[in-house]
PDB file of C-alpha atoms in Angstrom:
ATOM      1  CA  MET A  31       0.000   0.000   0.000  1.00  0.00           C
ATOM      2  CA  ALA A  32       1.484   3.339  -1.030  1.00  0.00           C
ATOM      3  CA  PRO A  33       1.753   6.199   1.471  1.00  0.00           C
ATOM      4  CA  THR A  34      -1.092   8.681   1.142  1.00  0.00           C
ATOM      5  CA  HIS A  35       0.434  11.634   3.023  1.00  0.00           C
ATOM      6  CA  ASP A  36      -2.618  11.482   5.319  1.00  0.00           C
ATOM      7  CA  HIS A  37      -0.358  10.701   8.255  1.00  0.00           C
ATOM      8  CA  PRO A  38       2.626  13.040   8.584  1.00  0.00           C
ATOM      9  CA  GLY A  39       4.221  10.629  11.052  1.00  0.00           C
ATOM     10  CA  GLU A  40       5.016   8.339   8.151  1.00  0.00           C
ATOM     11  CA  TYR A  41       7.639  10.809   6.966  1.00  0.00           C
ATOM     12  CA  ALA A  42      10.641  12.453   8.568  1.00  0.00           C
ATOM     13  CA  ALA A  43       9.933  15.324  10.932  1.00  0.00           C
ATOM     14  CA  ASP A  44      11.012  18.857   9.989  1.00  0.00           C
ATOM     15  CA  ASP A  45      13.868  18.930  12.512  1.00  0.00           C
ATOM     16  CA  PRO A  46      14.395  15.407  13.831  1.00  0.00           C
ATOM     17  CA  VAL A  47      17.933  15.918  15.178  1.00  0.00           C
ATOM     18  CA  ARG A  48      17.074  16.747  18.774  1.00  0.00           C
ATOM     19  CA  LEU A  49      20.294  16.172  20.707  1.00  0.00           C
ATOM     20  CA  LEU A  50      23.921  15.754  19.632  1.00  0.00           C
ATOM     21  CA  ALA A  51      26.823  16.126  22.048  1.00  0.00           C
ATOM     22  CA  ILE A  52      30.266  14.993  23.007  1.00  0.00           C
ATOM     23  CA  ARG A  53      30.718  15.475  26.748  1.00  0.00           C
ATOM     24  CA  ASP A  54      33.236  15.008  29.503  1.00  0.00           C
ATOM     25  CA  THR A  55      30.463  14.458  32.057  1.00  0.00           C
ATOM     26  CA  PRO A  56      28.373  11.331  32.757  1.00  0.00           C
ATOM     27  CA  LEU A  57      25.706  10.480  30.186  1.00  0.00           C
ATOM     28  CA  SER A  58      22.008   9.955  30.871  1.00  0.00           C
ATOM     29  CA  VAL A  59      19.851   7.338  29.171  1.00  0.00           C
ATOM     30  CA  ASP A  60      16.782   9.231  30.414  1.00  0.00           C
ATOM     31  CA  GLU A  61      17.924  12.474  28.765  1.00  0.00           C
ATOM     32  CA  VAL A  62      18.429  10.746  25.395  1.00  0.00           C
ATOM     33  CA  PHE A  63      15.124   8.865  25.655  1.00  0.00           C
ATOM     34  CA  ARG A  64      13.232  12.076  26.487  1.00  0.00           C
ATOM     35  CA  ALA A  65      14.902  13.871  23.567  1.00  0.00           C
ATOM     36  CA  VAL A  66      13.415  11.459  21.022  1.00  0.00           C
ATOM     37  CA  GLY A  67       9.855  11.479  22.331  1.00  0.00           C
ATOM     38  CA  ASP A  68       7.435  12.055  19.453  1.00  0.00           C
ATOM     39  CA  ASP A  69       3.695  11.360  19.262  1.00  0.00           C
ATOM     40  CA  ALA A  70       4.009  10.170  15.650  1.00  0.00           C
ATOM     41  CA  ALA A  71       6.632   7.546  16.510  1.00  0.00           C
ATOM     42  CA  GLY A  72       5.492   3.978  16.978  1.00  0.00           C
ATOM     43  CA  GLY A  73       8.991   2.741  17.750  1.00  0.00           C
ATOM     44  CA  ILE A  74      11.992   4.045  19.633  1.00  0.00           C
ATOM     45  CA  ALA A  75      15.267   2.137  19.452  1.00  0.00           C
ATOM     46  CA  LEU A  76      17.940   3.001  21.975  1.00  0.00           C
ATOM     47  CA  PHE A  77      21.515   1.750  22.195  1.00  0.00           C
ATOM     48  CA  VAL A  78      23.743   2.165  25.234  1.00  0.00           C
ATOM     49  CA  GLY A  79      27.460   1.421  24.996  1.00  0.00           C
ATOM     50  CA  THR A  80      29.223   0.768  28.297  1.00  0.00           C
ATOM     51  CA  VAL A  81      32.829   0.269  29.322  1.00  0.00           C
ATOM     52  CA  ARG A  82      33.464  -3.447  29.758  1.00  0.00           C
ATOM     53  CA  ASN A  83      36.140  -5.042  31.925  1.00  0.00           C
ATOM     54  CA  HIS A  84      37.887  -6.888  29.101  1.00  0.00           C
ATOM     55  CA  ASP A  85      38.813  -6.636  25.445  1.00  0.00           C
ATOM     56  CA  GLY A  86      40.578  -9.078  23.172  1.00  0.00           C
ATOM     57  CA  GLY A  87      41.098 -11.559  25.994  1.00  0.00           C
ATOM     58  CA  GLN A  88      42.760  -8.997  28.282  1.00  0.00           C
ATOM     59  CA  ASP A  89      41.518  -7.363  31.469  1.00  0.00           C
ATOM     60  CA  VAL A  90      40.910  -3.631  31.027  1.00  0.00           C
ATOM     61  CA  GLY A  91      42.287  -1.659  33.964  1.00  0.00           C
ATOM     62  CA  ALA A  92      41.549   1.860  32.695  1.00  0.00           C
ATOM     63  CA  LEU A  93      40.067   3.502  29.635  1.00  0.00           C
ATOM     64  CA  GLY A  94      39.835   6.979  28.210  1.00  0.00           C
ATOM     65  CA  TYR A  95      38.232   8.563  25.175  1.00  0.00           C
ATOM     66  CA  SER A  96      39.485  11.611  23.319  1.00  0.00           C
ATOM     67  CA  CYS A  97      38.247  13.303  20.177  1.00  0.00           C
ATOM     68  CA  HIS A  98      39.259  15.614  17.387  1.00  0.00           C
ATOM     69  CA  PRO A  99      37.825  19.179  17.555  1.00  0.00           C
ATOM     70  CA  SER A 100      35.695  18.334  14.493  1.00  0.00           C
ATOM     71  CA  ALA A 101      33.986  15.390  16.217  1.00  0.00           C
ATOM     72  CA  GLU A 102      30.638  17.119  16.865  1.00  0.00           C
ATOM     73  CA  ASP A 103      30.497  18.355  13.257  1.00  0.00           C
ATOM     74  CA  GLU A 104      31.164  14.816  12.031  1.00  0.00           C
ATOM     75  CA  LEU A 105      28.524  13.475  14.418  1.00  0.00           C
ATOM     76  CA  ARG A 106      26.025  15.908  12.882  1.00  0.00           C
ATOM     77  CA  LYS A 107      26.882  14.625   9.379  1.00  0.00           C
ATOM     78  CA  VAL A 108      26.298  11.046  10.514  1.00  0.00           C
ATOM     79  CA  ALA A 109      22.959  12.012  12.104  1.00  0.00           C
ATOM     80  CA  GLU A 110      21.807  13.930   9.028  1.00  0.00           C
ATOM     81  CA  LYS A 111      22.629  10.947   6.794  1.00  0.00           C
ATOM     82  CA  VAL A 112      20.524   8.651   8.990  1.00  0.00           C
ATOM     83  CA  VAL A 113      17.672  11.182   8.847  1.00  0.00           C
ATOM     84  CA  ALA A 114      17.968  11.289   5.041  1.00  0.00           C
ATOM     85  CA  ASP A 115      17.902   7.490   4.728  1.00  0.00           C
ATOM     86  CA  PHE A 116      15.120   6.613   7.195  1.00  0.00           C
ATOM     87  CA  PRO A 117      11.741   8.109   8.221  1.00  0.00           C
ATOM     88  CA  VAL A 118      13.191   9.486  11.438  1.00  0.00           C
ATOM     89  CA  ARG A 119      10.858  11.464  13.691  1.00  0.00           C
ATOM     90  CA  ALA A 120      13.569  12.172  16.286  1.00  0.00           C
ATOM     91  CA  LEU A 121      17.238  11.318  16.805  1.00  0.00           C
ATOM     92  CA  ALA A 122      19.697  11.825  19.656  1.00  0.00           C
ATOM     93  CA  ALA A 123      23.337  10.819  20.171  1.00  0.00           C
ATOM     94  CA  VAL A 124      25.787  11.616  22.962  1.00  0.00           C
ATOM     95  CA  HIS A 125      29.322  10.319  23.479  1.00  0.00           C
ATOM     96  CA  ARG A 126      31.564  10.626  26.505  1.00  0.00           C
ATOM     97  CA  VAL A 127      35.210  11.662  26.478  1.00  0.00           C
ATOM     98  CA  GLY A 128      37.740  11.639  29.299  1.00  0.00           C
ATOM     99  CA  GLU A 129      38.587   8.900  31.777  1.00  0.00           C
ATOM    100  CA  LEU A 130      35.868   6.300  32.299  1.00  0.00           C
ATOM    101  CA  ALA A 131      35.484   3.380  34.688  1.00  0.00           C
ATOM    102  CA  VAL A 132      34.175  -0.102  33.981  1.00  0.00           C
ATOM    103  CA  GLY A 133      30.386   0.142  33.781  1.00  0.00           C
ATOM    104  CA  ASP A 134      30.309   3.822  32.781  1.00  0.00           C
ATOM    105  CA  LEU A 135      28.184   4.845  29.820  1.00  0.00           C
ATOM    106  CA  ALA A 136      30.400   5.659  26.836  1.00  0.00           C
ATOM    107  CA  VAL A 137      27.729   6.350  24.218  1.00  0.00           C
ATOM    108  CA  VAL A 138      23.933   6.598  24.109  1.00  0.00           C
ATOM    109  CA  VAL A 139      21.989   6.901  20.855  1.00  0.00           C
ATOM    110  CA  ALA A 140      18.279   6.718  20.107  1.00  0.00           C
ATOM    111  CA  VAL A 141      16.033   6.989  17.077  1.00  0.00           C
ATOM    112  CA  ALA A 142      12.254   7.329  16.918  1.00  0.00           C
ATOM    113  CA  CYS A 143      10.440   6.277  13.737  1.00  0.00           C
ATOM    114  CA  PRO A 144       6.848   5.512  12.775  1.00  0.00           C
ATOM    115  CA  HIS A 145       7.482   1.738  13.001  1.00  0.00           C
ATOM    116  CA  ARG A 146       9.789  -0.499  15.052  1.00  0.00           C
ATOM    117  CA  ALA A 147      11.705  -2.069  12.148  1.00  0.00           C
ATOM    118  CA  GLU A 148      12.679   1.381  10.861  1.00  0.00           C
ATOM    119  CA  ALA A 149      13.701   2.458  14.347  1.00  0.00           C
ATOM    120  CA  PHE A 150      15.930  -0.603  14.806  1.00  0.00           C
ATOM    121  CA  ASP A 151      17.535  -0.174  11.380  1.00  0.00           C
ATOM    122  CA  ALA A 152      18.101   3.570  11.827  1.00  0.00           C
ATOM    123  CA  CYS A 153      19.553   3.118  15.321  1.00  0.00           C
ATOM    124  CA  ARG A 154      21.966   0.431  14.098  1.00  0.00           C
ATOM    125  CA  LYS A 155      23.054   2.692  11.215  1.00  0.00           C
ATOM    126  CA  LEU A 156      23.521   5.605  13.623  1.00  0.00           C
ATOM    127  CA  ILE A 157      25.757   3.742  16.089  1.00  0.00           C
ATOM    128  CA  ASP A 158      27.706   1.900  13.392  1.00  0.00           C
ATOM    129  CA  ASP A 159      28.426   5.076  11.422  1.00  0.00           C
ATOM    130  CA  LEU A 160      29.253   7.003  14.599  1.00  0.00           C
ATOM    131  CA  LYS A 161      31.831   4.344  15.472  1.00  0.00           C
ATOM    132  CA  HIS A 162      33.378   4.389  11.992  1.00  0.00           C
ATOM    133  CA  GLU A 163      33.184   8.055  10.977  1.00  0.00           C
ATOM    134  CA  VAL A 164      33.341  10.278  14.055  1.00  0.00           C
ATOM    135  CA  PRO A 165      36.946  10.970  15.150  1.00  0.00           C
ATOM    136  CA  ILE A 166      36.776   9.617  18.689  1.00  0.00           C
ATOM    137  CA  TRP A 167      39.626   7.446  19.939  1.00  0.00           C
ATOM    138  CA  LYS A 168      39.712   4.947  22.768  1.00  0.00           C
ATOM    139  CA  HIS A 169      42.860   4.458  24.852  1.00  0.00           C
ATOM    140  CA  GLN A 170      42.746   1.173  26.718  1.00  0.00           C
ATOM    141  CA  ARG A 171      45.191   0.311  29.453  1.00  0.00           C
ATOM    142  CA  PHE A 172      45.289  -3.323  30.414  1.00  0.00           C
ATOM    143  CA  SER A 173      45.970  -4.834  33.820  1.00  0.00           C
ATOM    144  CA  ASP A 174      49.221  -6.407  32.531  1.00  0.00           C
ATOM    145  CA  GLY A 175      50.651  -2.928  31.846  1.00  0.00           C
ATOM    146  CA  THR A 176      50.132  -2.957  28.064  1.00  0.00           C
ATOM    147  CA  GLU A 177      47.938  -0.438  26.284  1.00  0.00           C
ATOM    148  CA  GLU A 178      46.369   0.240  22.920  1.00  0.00           C
ATOM    149  CA  TRP A 179      44.647   3.014  21.004  1.00  0.00           C
ATOM    150  CA  VAL A 180      41.567   2.100  19.028  1.00  0.00           C
ATOM    151  CA  GLY A 181      41.008   4.319  15.966  1.00  0.00           C
ATOM    152  CA  ALA A 182      37.332   4.945  16.573  1.00  0.00           C
ATOM    153  CA  CYS A 183      35.110   4.561  19.574  1.00  0.00           C
TER     154      CYS A 183
END
């Protein structure tokens, strides 16, 4: 069945990018969830990335994120591409920089769309592209004294 334009919620909202930030303070799932609230959305997909206690078979003792000064501009480009490719009603993405502890929230993204499948697909695209295109680097220090930089979050 073809769209009839009778329901504006079937199409992207005028300004669906509601919240984009890179912060050195703790992130809030509630803030991101509230930012994507939209009466025309039937589905909200939310992804939360946390600092885990291991990577590549090694125990992580400490971890820090840093970013290039252009990171928020690149995050906006990623968000706008997701909005262009999906019927996004609302989108939010925040990433943490600085020193984090195991269990801390590193990234929270959410997308609201008219239907759940679209929301899942758009949210996956948002987090995957954020990880690959936004210049945020992870510095992991392992309990054995070794360390590594990861090119993107």
